[in-house]
CSV table of C-alpha atoms in Angstrom, one decimal:
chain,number,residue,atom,x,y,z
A,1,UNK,CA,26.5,-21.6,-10.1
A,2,UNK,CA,23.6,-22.6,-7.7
A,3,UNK,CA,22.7,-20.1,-5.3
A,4,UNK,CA,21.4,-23.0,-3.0
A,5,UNK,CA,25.1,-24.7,-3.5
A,6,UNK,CA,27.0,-21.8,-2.5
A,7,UNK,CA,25.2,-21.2,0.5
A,8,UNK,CA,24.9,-24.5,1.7
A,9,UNK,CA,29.5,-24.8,0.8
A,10,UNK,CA,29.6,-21.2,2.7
A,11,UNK,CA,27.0,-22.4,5.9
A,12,UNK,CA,29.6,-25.9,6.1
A,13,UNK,CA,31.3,-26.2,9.1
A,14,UNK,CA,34.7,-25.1,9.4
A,15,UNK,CA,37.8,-27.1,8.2
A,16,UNK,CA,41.2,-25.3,9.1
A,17,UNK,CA,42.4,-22.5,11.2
A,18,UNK,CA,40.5,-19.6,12.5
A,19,UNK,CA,40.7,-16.5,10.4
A,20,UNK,CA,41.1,-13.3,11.8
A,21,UNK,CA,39.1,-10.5,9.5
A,22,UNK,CA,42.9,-9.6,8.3
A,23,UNK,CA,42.5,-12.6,6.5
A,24,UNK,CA,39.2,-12.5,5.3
A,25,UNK,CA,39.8,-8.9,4.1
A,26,UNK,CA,42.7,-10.5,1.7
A,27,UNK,CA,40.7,-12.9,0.4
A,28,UNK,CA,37.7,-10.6,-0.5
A,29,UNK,CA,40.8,-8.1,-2.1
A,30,UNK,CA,41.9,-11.3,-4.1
A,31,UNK,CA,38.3,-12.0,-5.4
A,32,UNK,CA,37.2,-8.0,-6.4
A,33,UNK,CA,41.0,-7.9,-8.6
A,34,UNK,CA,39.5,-11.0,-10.3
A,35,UNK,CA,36.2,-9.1,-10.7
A,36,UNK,CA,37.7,-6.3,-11.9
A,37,UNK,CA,39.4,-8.1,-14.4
A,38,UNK,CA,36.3,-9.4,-15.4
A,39,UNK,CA,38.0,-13.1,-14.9
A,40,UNK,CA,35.1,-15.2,-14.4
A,41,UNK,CA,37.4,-18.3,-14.1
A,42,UNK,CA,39.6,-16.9,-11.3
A,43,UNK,CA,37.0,-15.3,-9.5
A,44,UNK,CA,34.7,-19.2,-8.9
A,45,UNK,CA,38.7,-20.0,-7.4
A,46,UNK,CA,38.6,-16.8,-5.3
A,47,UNK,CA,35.1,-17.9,-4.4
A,48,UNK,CA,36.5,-20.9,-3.5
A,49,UNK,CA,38.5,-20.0,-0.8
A,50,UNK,CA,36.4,-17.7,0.9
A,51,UNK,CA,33.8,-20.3,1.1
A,52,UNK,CA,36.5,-22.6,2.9
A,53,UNK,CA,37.4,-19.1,5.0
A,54,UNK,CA,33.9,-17.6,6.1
A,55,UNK,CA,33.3,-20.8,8.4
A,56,UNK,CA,36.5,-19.9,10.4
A,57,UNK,CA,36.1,-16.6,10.7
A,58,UNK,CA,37.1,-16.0,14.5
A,59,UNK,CA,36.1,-12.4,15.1
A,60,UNK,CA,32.5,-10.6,14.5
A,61,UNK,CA,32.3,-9.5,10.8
A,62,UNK,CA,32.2,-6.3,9.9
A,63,UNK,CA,29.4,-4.8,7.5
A,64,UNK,CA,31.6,-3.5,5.1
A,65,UNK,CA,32.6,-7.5,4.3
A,66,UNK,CA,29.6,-8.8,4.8
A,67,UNK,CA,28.5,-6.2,2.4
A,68,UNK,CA,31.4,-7.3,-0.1
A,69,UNK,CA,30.8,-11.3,-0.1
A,70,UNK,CA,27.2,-10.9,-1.6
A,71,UNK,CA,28.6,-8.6,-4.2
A,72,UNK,CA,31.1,-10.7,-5.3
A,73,UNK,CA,28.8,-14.4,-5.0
A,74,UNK,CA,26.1,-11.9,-7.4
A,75,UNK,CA,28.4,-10.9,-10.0
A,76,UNK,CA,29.8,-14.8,-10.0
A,77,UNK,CA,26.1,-15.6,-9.9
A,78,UNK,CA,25.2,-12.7,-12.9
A,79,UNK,CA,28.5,-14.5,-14.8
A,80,UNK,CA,26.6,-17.3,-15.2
A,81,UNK,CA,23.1,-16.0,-16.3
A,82,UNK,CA,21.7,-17.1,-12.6
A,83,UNK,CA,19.0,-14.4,-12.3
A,84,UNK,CA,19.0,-14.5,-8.3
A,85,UNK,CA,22.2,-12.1,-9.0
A,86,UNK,CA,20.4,-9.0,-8.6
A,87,UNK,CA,18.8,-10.4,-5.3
A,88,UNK,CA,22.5,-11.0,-4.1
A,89,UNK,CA,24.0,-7.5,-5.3
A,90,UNK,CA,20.8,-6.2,-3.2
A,91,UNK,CA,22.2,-7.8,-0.3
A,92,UNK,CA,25.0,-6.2,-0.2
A,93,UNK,CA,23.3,-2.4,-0.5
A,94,UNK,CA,21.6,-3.7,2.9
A,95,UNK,CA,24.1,-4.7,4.3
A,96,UNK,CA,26.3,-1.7,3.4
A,97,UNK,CA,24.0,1.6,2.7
A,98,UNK,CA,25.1,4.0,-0.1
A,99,UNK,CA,28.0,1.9,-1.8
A,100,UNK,CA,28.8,3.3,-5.1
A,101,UNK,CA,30.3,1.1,-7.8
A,102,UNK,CA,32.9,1.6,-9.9
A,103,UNK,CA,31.5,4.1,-12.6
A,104,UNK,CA,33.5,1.4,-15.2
A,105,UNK,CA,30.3,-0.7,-15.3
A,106,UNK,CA,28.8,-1.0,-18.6
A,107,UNK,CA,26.3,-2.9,-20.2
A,108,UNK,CA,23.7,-5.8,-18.7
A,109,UNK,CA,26.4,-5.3,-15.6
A,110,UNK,CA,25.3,-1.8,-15.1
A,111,UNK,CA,21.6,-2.7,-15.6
A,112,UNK,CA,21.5,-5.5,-12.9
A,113,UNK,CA,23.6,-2.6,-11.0
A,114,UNK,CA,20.9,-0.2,-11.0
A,115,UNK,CA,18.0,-3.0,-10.9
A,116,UNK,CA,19.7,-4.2,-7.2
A,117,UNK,CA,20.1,-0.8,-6.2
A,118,UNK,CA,16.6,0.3,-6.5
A,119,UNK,CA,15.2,-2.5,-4.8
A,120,UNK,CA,13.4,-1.8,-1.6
A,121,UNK,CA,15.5,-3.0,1.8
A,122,UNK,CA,12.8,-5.8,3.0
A,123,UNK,CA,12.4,-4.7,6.6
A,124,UNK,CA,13.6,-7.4,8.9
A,125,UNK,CA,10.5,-10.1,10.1
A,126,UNK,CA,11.8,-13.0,12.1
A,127,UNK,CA,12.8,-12.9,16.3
A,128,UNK,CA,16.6,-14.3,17.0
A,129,UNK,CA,16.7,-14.1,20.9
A,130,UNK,CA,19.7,-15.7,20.8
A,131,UNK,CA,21.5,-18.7,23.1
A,132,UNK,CA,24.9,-17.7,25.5
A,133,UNK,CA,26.0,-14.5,23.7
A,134,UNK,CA,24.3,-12.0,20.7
A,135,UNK,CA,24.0,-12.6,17.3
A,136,UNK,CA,25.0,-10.7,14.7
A,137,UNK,CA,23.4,-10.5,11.5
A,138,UNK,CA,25.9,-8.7,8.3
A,139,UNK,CA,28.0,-7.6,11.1
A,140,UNK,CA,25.5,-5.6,13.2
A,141,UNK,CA,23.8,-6.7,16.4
A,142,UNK,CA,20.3,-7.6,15.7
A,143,UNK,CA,17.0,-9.1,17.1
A,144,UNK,CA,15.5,-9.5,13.4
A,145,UNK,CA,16.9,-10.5,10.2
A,146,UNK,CA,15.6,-10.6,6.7
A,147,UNK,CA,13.7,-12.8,5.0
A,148,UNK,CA,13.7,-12.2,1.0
A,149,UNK,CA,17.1,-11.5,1.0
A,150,UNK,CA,20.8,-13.5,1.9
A,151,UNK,CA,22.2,-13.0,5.1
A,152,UNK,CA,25.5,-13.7,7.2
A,153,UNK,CA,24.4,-14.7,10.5
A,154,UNK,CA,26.8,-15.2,13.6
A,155,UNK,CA,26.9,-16.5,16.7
A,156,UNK,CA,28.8,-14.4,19.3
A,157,UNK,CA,29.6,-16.5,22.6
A,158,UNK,CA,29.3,-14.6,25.9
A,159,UNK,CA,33.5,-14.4,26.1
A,160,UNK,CA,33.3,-12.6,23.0
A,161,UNK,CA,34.4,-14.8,20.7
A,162,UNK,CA,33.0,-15.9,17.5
A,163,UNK,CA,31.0,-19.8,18.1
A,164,UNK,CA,29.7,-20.3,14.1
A,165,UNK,CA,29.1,-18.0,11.1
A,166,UNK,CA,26.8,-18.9,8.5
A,167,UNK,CA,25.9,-17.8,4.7
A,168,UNK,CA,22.2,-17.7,5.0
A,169,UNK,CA,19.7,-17.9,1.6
A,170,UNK,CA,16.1,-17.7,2.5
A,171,UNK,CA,15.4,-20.0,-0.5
A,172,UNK,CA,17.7,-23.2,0.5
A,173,UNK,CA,17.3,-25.2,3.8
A,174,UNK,CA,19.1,-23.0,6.9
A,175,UNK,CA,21.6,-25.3,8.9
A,176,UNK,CA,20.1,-27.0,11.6
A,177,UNK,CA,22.9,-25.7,14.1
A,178,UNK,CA,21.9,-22.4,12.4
A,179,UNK,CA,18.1,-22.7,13.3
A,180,UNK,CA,18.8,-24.0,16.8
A,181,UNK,CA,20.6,-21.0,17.7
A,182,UNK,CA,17.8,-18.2,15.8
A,183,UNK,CA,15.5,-20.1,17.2
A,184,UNK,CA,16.1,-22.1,21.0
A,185,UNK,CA,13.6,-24.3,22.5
A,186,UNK,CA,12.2,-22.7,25.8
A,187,UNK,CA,14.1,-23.8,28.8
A,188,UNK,CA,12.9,-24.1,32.3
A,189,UNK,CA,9.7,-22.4,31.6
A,190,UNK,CA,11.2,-19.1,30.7
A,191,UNK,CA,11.6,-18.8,27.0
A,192,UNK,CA,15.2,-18.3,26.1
A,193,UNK,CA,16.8,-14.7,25.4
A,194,UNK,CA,13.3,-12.5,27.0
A,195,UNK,CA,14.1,-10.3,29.2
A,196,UNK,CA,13.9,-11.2,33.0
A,197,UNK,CA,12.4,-7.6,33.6
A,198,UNK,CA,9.1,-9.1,31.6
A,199,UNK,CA,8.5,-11.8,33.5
A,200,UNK,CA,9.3,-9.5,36.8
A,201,UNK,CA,6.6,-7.6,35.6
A,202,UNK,CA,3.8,-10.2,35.1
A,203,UNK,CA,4.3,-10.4,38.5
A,204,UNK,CA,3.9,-7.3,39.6
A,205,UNK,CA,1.1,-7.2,37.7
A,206,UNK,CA,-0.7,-10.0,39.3
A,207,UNK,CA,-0.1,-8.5,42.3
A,208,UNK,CA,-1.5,-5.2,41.7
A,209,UNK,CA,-3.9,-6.5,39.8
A,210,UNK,CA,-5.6,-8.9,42.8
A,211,UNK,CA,-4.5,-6.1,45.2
A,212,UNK,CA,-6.9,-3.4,43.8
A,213,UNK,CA,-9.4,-6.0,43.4
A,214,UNK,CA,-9.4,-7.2,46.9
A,215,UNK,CA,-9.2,-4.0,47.8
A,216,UNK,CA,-11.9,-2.5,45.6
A,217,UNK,CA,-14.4,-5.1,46.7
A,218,UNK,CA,-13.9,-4.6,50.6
A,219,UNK,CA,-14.0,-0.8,50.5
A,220,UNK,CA,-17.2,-1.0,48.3
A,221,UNK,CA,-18.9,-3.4,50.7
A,222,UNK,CA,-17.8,-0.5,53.8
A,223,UNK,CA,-19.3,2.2,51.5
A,224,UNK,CA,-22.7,0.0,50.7
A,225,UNK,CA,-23.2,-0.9,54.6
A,226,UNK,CA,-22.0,2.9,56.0
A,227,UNK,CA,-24.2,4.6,58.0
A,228,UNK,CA,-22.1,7.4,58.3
A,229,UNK,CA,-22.0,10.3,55.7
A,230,UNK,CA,-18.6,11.0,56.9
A,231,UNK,CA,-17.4,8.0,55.8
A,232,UNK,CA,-19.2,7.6,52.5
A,233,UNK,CA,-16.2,10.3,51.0
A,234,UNK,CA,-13.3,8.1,52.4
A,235,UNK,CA,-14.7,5.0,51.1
A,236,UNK,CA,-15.3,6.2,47.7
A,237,UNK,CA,-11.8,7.1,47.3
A,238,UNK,CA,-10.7,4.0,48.7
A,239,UNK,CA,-12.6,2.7,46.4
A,240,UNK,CA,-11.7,4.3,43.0
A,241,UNK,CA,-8.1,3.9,44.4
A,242,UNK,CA,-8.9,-0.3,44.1
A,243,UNK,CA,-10.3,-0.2,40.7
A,244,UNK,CA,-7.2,1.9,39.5
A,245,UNK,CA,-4.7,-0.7,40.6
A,246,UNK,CA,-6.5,-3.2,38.8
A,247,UNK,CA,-6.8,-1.0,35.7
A,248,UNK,CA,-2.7,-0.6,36.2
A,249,UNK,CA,-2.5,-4.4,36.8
A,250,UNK,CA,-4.3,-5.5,34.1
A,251,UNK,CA,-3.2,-3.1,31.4
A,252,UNK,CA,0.8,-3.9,32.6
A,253,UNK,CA,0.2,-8.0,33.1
A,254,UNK,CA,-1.5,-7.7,29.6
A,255,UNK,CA,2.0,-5.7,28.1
A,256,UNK,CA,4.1,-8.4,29.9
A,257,UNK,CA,2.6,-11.4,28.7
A,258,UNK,CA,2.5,-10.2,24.8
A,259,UNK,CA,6.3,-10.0,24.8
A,260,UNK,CA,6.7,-12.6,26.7
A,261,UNK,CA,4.5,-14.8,24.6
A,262,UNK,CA,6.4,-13.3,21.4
């Protein structure tokens, strides 16, 4: 089976009820008694379903599922020779840390077993700030996802509930709906999902910033045209004082427009 047409069948929109994770957790059941039976056959119909299922799911996945679906689409995947199976069954170690396997693997299964399993975890790469709500990536709140491996990723409305879930595979085209909310257009000249605090704070900055100029450059003119040793101290101060503010200005409008810029 094609990787690319089992993500793009899982990343369809949904066609029936919402499903609670009750319901998904049957289905998964369903599919790993087919796997343990080693029924190839009944597992692709097990498959099946949860590809018609994942689009509806109402509530945030949890890891342990998320971890479960790439196990079972690698071993249907290492079924039928598809080497991106390991890559799969590695998904599913991210997604869930420390899962051990039935010790009843033998053969090329145990083999790809142990290949997925000592594959590095790519450290996530790519920004999701997110539209209305948080997204969740394998069940877990996240501002990154990965790249070289599959991922589920969900969007979380700000009432809580579930808007879309998608089966994501690096190599095949990610859903437009899916990119729009990774990724939102800028709106209103504040880029969607930063923090308000940043751009509070390339404010400030400015602020302080032309405050401990303005203030630098009058208190070194008094200190240039003083006639008065007494005042020379005072002055100097005053002076250092100016340049500090900028220093504090420019150092925190510089930290403020990197992430806002990101």
């Amino acid at each position: 089976m094609s990787v690319l047409l089992l993500a793009s069948a899982l990343a369809s929109s949904c066609g029936g009820p919402s499903v609670d994770r009750e319901g998904l957790d049957r289905s998964l059941g369903d599919a790993a008694v087919a796997l343990d039976r080693l029924d190839w056959s009944d597992l692709e119909g097990r498959l099946a379903l949860l590809r018609s299922l994942l689009p509806c799911l109402g509530e945030p996945i949890l890891p342990g599922q998320a971890a479960e679906a790439f196990r079972l689409v690698g071993w249907s995947l290492f079924s039928a020779g598809d080497p991106d199976a390991v890559r799969w069954l590695a998904a599913g170690f991210r997604a869930q840390p420390g899962f051990a396997h039935s010790p009843a693997l033998r053969g090329p299964m145990a083999t790809a077993w142990a290949d997925a399993s000592s594959l590095p975890m790519v450290a996530a790469e790519a920004d999701l700030p997110g539209v209305g709500g948080a997204l969740l990536v394998n069940g877990l709140p996240a501002s990154r996802v990965p790249r070289a491996e599959p991922w589920i990723l969900q969007h979380v409305a700000a009432d809580g509930s579930v808007a879309s879930t998608w089966l994501i595979d690096p190599d095949g085209p990610i859903p437009v709906s899916a990119a729009v909310v990774a990724h939102p257009t800028p709106t209103s000249g504040v880029r969607a999902g930063r923090p308000v605090i940043w751009w509070v704070a390339s404010g400030v900055a400015l602020g302080l910033g032309t405050g401990g100029l303005l203030a630098a450059r009058a208190t070194k003119s008094a200190y240039d045209t003083s006639q008065s040793p007494d005042l020379i101290v005072p002055n100097r101060i005053a002076g250092i004082s100016g340049y500090s503010l900028l220093a504090v200005g420019g150092g925190l409008g510089a930290v403020a427009v990197l992430r806002v810029g990101r």
